[in-house]
PDB file of C-alpha atoms in Angstrom:
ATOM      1  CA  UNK U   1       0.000   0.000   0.000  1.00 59.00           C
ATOM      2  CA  UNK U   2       1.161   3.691  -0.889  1.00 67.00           C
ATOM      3  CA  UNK U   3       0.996   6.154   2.206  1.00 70.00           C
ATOM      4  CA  UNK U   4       1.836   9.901   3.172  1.00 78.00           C
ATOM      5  CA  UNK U   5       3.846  10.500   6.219  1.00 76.00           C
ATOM      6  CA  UNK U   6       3.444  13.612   8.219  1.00 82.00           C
ATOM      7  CA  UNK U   7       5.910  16.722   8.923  1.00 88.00           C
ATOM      8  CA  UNK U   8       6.661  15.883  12.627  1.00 92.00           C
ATOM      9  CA  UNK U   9      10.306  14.307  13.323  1.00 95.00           C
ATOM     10  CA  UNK U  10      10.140  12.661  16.524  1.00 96.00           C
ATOM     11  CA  UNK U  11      13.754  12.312  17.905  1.00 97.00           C
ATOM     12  CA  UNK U  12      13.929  10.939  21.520  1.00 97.00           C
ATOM     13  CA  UNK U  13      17.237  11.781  23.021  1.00 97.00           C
ATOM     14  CA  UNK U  14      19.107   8.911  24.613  1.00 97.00           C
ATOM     15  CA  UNK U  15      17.938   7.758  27.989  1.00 98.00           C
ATOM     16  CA  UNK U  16      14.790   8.827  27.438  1.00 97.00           C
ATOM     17  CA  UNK U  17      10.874   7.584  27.568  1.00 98.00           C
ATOM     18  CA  UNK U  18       8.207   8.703  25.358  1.00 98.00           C
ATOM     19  CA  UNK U  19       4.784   8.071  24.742  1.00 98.00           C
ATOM     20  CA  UNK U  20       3.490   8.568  20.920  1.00 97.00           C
ATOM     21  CA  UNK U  21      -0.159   8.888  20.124  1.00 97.00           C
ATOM     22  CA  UNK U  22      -1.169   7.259  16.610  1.00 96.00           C
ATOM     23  CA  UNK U  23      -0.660   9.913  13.794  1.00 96.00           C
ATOM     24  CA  UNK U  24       1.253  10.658  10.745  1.00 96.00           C
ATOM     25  CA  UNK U  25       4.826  11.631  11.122  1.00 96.00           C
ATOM     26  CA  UNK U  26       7.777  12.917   9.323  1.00 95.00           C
ATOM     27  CA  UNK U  27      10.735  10.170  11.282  1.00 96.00           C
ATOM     28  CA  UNK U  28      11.197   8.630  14.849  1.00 98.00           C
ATOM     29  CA  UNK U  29      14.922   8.363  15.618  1.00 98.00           C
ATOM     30  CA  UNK U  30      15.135   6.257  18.990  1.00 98.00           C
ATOM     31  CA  UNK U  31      18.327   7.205  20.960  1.00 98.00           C
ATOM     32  CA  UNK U  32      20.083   4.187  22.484  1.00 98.00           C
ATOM     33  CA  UNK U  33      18.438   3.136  25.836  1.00 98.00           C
ATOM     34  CA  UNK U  34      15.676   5.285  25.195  1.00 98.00           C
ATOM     35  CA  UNK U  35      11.894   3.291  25.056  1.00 98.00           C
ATOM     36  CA  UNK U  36       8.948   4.623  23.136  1.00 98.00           C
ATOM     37  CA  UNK U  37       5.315   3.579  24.400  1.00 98.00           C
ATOM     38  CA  UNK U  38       3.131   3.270  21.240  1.00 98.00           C
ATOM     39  CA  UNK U  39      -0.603   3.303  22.477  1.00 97.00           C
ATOM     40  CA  UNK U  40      -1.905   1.629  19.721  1.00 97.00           C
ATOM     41  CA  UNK U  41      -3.749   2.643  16.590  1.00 97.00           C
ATOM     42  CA  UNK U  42      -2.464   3.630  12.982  1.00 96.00           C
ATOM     43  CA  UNK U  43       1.160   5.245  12.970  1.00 97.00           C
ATOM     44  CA  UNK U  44       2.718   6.616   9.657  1.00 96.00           C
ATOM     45  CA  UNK U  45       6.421   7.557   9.409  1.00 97.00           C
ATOM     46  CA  UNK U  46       9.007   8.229   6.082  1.00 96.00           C
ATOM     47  CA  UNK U  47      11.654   6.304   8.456  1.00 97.00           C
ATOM     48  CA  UNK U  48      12.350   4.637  11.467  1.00 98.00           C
ATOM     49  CA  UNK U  49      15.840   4.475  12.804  1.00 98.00           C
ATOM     50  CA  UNK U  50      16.720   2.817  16.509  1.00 98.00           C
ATOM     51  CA  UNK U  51      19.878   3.099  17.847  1.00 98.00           C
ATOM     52  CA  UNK U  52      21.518   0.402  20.279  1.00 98.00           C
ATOM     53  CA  UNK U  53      19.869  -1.172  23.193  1.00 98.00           C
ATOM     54  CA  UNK U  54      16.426   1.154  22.188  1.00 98.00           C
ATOM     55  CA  UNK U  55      13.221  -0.113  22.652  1.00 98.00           C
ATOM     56  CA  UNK U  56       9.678   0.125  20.765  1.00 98.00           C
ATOM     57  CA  UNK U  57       6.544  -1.457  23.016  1.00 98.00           C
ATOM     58  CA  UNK U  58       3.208  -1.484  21.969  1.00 97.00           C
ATOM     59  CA  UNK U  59       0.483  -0.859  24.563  1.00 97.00           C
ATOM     60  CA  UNK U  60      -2.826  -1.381  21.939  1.00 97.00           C
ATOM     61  CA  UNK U  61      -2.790  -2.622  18.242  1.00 97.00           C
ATOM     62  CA  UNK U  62      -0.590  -1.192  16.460  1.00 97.00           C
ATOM     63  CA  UNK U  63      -0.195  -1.066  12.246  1.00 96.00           C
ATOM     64  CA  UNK U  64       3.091   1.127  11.330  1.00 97.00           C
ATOM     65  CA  UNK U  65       3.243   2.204   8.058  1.00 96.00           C
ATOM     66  CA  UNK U  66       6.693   3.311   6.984  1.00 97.00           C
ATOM     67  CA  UNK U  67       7.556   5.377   3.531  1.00 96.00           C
ATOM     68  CA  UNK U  68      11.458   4.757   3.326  1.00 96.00           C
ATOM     69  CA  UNK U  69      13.764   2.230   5.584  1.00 97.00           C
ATOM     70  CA  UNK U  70      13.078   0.998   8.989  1.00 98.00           C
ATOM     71  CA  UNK U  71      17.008   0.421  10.335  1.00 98.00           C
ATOM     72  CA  UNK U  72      17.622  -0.956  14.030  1.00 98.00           C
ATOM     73  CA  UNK U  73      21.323  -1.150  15.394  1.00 98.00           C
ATOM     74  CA  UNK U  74      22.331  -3.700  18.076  1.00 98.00           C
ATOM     75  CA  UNK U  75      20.101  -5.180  21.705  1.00 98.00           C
ATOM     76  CA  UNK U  76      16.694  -2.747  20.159  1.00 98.00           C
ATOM     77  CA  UNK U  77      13.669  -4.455  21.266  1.00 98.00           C
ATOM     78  CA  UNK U  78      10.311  -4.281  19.642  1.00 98.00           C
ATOM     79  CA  UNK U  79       7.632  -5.953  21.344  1.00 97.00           C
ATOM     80  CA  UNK U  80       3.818  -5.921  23.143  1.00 97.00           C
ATOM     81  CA  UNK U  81       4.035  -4.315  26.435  1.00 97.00           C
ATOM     82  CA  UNK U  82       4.716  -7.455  28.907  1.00 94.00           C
ATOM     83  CA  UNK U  83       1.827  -6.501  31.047  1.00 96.00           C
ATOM     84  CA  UNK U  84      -0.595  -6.888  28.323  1.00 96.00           C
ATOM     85  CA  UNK U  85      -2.439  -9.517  26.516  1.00 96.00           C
ATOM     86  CA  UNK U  86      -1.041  -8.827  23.152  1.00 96.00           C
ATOM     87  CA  UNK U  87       1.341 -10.534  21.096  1.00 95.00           C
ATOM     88  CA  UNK U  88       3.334 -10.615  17.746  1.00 95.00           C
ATOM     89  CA  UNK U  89      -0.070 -10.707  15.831  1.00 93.00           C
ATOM     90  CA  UNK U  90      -1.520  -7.655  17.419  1.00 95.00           C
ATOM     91  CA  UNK U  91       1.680  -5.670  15.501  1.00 95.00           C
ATOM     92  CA  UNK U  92       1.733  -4.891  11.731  1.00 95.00           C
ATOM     93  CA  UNK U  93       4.841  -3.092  10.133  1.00 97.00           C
ATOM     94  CA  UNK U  94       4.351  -2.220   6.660  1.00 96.00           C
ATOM     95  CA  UNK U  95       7.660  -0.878   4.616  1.00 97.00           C
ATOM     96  CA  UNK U  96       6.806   0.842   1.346  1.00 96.00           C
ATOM     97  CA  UNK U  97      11.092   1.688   0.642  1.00 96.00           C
ATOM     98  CA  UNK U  98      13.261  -0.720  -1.897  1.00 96.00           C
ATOM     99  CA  UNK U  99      16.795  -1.172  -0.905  1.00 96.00           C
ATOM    100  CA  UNK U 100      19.277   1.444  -1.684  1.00 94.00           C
ATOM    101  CA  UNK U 101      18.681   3.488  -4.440  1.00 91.00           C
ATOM    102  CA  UNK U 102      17.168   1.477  -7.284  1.00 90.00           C
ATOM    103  CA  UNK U 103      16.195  -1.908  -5.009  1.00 91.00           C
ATOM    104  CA  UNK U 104      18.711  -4.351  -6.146  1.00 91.00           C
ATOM    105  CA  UNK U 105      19.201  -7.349  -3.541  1.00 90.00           C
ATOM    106  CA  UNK U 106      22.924  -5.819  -3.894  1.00 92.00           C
ATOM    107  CA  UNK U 107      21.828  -2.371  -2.588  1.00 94.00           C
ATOM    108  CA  UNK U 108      22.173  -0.807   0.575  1.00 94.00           C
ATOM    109  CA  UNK U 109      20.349   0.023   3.150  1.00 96.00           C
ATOM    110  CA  UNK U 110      18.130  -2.687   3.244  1.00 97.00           C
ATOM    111  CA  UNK U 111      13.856  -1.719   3.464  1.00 98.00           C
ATOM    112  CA  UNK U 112      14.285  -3.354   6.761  1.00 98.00           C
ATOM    113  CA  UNK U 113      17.614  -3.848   8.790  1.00 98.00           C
ATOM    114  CA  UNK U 114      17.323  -5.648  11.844  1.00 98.00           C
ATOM    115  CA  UNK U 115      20.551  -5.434  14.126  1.00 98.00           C
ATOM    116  CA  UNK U 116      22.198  -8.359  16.091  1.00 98.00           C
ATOM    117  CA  UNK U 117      20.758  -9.541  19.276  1.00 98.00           C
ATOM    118  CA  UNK U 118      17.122  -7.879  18.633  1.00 98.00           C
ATOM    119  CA  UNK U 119      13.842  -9.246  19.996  1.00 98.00           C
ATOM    120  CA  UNK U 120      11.365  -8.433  17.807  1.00 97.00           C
ATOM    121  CA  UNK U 121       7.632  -9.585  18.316  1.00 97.00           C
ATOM    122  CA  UNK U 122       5.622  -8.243  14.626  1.00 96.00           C
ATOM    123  CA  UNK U 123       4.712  -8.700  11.486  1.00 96.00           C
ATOM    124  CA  UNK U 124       6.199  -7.174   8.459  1.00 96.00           C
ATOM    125  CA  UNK U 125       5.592  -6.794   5.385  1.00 96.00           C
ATOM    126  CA  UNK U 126       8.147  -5.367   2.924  1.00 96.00           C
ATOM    127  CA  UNK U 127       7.107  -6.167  -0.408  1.00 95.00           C
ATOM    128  CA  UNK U 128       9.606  -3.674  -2.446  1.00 96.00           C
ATOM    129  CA  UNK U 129      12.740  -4.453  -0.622  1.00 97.00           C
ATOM    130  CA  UNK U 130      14.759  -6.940   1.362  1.00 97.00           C
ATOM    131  CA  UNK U 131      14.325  -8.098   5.092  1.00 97.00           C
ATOM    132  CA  UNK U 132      17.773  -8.411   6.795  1.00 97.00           C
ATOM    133  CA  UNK U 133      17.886 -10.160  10.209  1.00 97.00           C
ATOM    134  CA  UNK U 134      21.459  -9.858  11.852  1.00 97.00           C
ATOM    135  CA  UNK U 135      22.910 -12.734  14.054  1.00 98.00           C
ATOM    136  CA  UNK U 136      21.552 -13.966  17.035  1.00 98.00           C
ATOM    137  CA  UNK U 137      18.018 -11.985  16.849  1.00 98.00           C
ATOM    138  CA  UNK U 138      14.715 -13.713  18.348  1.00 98.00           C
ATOM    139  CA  UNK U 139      12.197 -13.023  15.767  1.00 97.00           C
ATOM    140  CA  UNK U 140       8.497 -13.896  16.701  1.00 96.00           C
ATOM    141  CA  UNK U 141       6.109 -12.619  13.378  1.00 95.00           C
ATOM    142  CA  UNK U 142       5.731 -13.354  10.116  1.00 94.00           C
ATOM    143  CA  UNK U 143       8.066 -11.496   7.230  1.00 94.00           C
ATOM    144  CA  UNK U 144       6.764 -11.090   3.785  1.00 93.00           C
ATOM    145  CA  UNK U 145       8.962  -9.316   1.489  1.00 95.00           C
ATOM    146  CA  UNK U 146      10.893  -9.390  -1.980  1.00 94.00           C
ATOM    147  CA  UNK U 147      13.914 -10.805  -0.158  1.00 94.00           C
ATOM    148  CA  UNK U 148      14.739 -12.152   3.030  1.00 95.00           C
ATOM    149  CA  UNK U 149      18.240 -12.362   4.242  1.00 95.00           C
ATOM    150  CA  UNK U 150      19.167 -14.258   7.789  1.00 96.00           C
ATOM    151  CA  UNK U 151      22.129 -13.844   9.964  1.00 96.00           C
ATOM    152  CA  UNK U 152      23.895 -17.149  11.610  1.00 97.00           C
ATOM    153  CA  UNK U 153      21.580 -17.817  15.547  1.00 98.00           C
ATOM    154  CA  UNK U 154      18.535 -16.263  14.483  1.00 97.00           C
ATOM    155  CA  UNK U 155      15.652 -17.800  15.802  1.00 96.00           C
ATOM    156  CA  UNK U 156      12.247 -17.435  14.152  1.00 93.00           C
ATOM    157  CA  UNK U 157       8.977 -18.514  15.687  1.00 93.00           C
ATOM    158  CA  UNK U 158       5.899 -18.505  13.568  1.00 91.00           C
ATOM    159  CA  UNK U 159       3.282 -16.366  14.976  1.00 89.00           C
ATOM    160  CA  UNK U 160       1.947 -14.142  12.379  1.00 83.00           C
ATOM    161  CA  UNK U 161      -0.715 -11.736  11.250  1.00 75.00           C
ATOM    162  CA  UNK U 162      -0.406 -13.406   7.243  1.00 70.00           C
ATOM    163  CA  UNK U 163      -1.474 -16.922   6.163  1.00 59.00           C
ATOM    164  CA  UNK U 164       1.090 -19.122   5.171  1.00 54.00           C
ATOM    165  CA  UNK U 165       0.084 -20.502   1.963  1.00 51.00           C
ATOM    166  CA  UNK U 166       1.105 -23.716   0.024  1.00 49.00           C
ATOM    167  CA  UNK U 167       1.709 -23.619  -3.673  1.00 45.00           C
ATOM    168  CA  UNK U 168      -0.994 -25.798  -4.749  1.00 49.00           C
ATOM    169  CA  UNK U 169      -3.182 -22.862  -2.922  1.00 47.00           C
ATOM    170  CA  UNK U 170      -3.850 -24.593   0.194  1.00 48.00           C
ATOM    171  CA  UNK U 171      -3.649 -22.878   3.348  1.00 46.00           C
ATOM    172  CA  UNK U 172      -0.612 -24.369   5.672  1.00 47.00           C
ATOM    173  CA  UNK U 173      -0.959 -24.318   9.729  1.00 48.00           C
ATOM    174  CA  UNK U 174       2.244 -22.495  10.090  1.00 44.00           C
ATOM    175  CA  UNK U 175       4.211 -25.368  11.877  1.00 41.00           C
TER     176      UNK U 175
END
């Protein structure tokens, strides 16, 4: 899906919490050991960018719709707030962006770059670019995209907002 983002950059300074009501925005930059509190709704951003040990918790249902790149560094955790009921499925991250500047698999960024040693609990769905997950990252979700590329330890659990589907059309159970 095509989307607009907003004019606000929301930059949260390192050390930091924040709580973000659902709107459109220009960019969140995530300083390292800074948390942002989404409380659920409809977010639109051109970029996300989270440095180390940065976290992203979702307090509500959350779909993220980003224009650009979505780039975590190292330890950046992106998950349901513990004390809730929700889970991986309650979390959709769509990525519009293509890899670099024309969307070869060779470019760089990546639509999506996932740092080593993330938790990550969401969906995405990248259709125009490549997924990268980094070493060692616990990945619960589902990834659709044009190109997935995984790092050596990473450990995916199926848990996701999209059916997997077989090629003769048939639905699969996702085990």
């Amino acid at each position: 899906p095509e989307f607009e983002e907003g004019d606000n950059e929301i930059r949260v300074r390192s050390r930091t919490e924040l709580e973000l009501q659902e709107g459109l925005y220009r960019s969140l930059t995530i300083g390292s050991r800074s948390t942002v509190y989404l409380t659920g709704g409809s977010y639109v951003f051109d970029s996300i960018e989270m440095q180390n040990r940065s976290r992203l918790v979702f307090n509500g249902p959350t779909e993220i719709k980003i224009k650009t790149k979505m780039n975590t560094a190292n330890d950046v955790v992106i998950c349901p707030n513990p004390d809730s009921d929700l889970s991986a499925v309650d979390l959709i991250v769509y990525v519009e962006g293509v890899n670099g500047r024309n969307g070869s698999i060779s470019e760089n960024p990546k639509a999506v770059n996932i740092g080593s040693d993330n938790i990550f609990r969401v969906n995405i769905y990248a259709p125009n670019g490549t997924v990268q997950v980094r070493n060692r990252t616990e990945f619960e979700g589902s990834i659709i995209s044009k190109d997935i590329w995984l790092g050596s330890n990473v450990e995916i659990t199926f848990n996701g907002t999209f059916f997997l589907q077989d090629f003769d059309g048939a639905i699969a159970d996702g085990k």
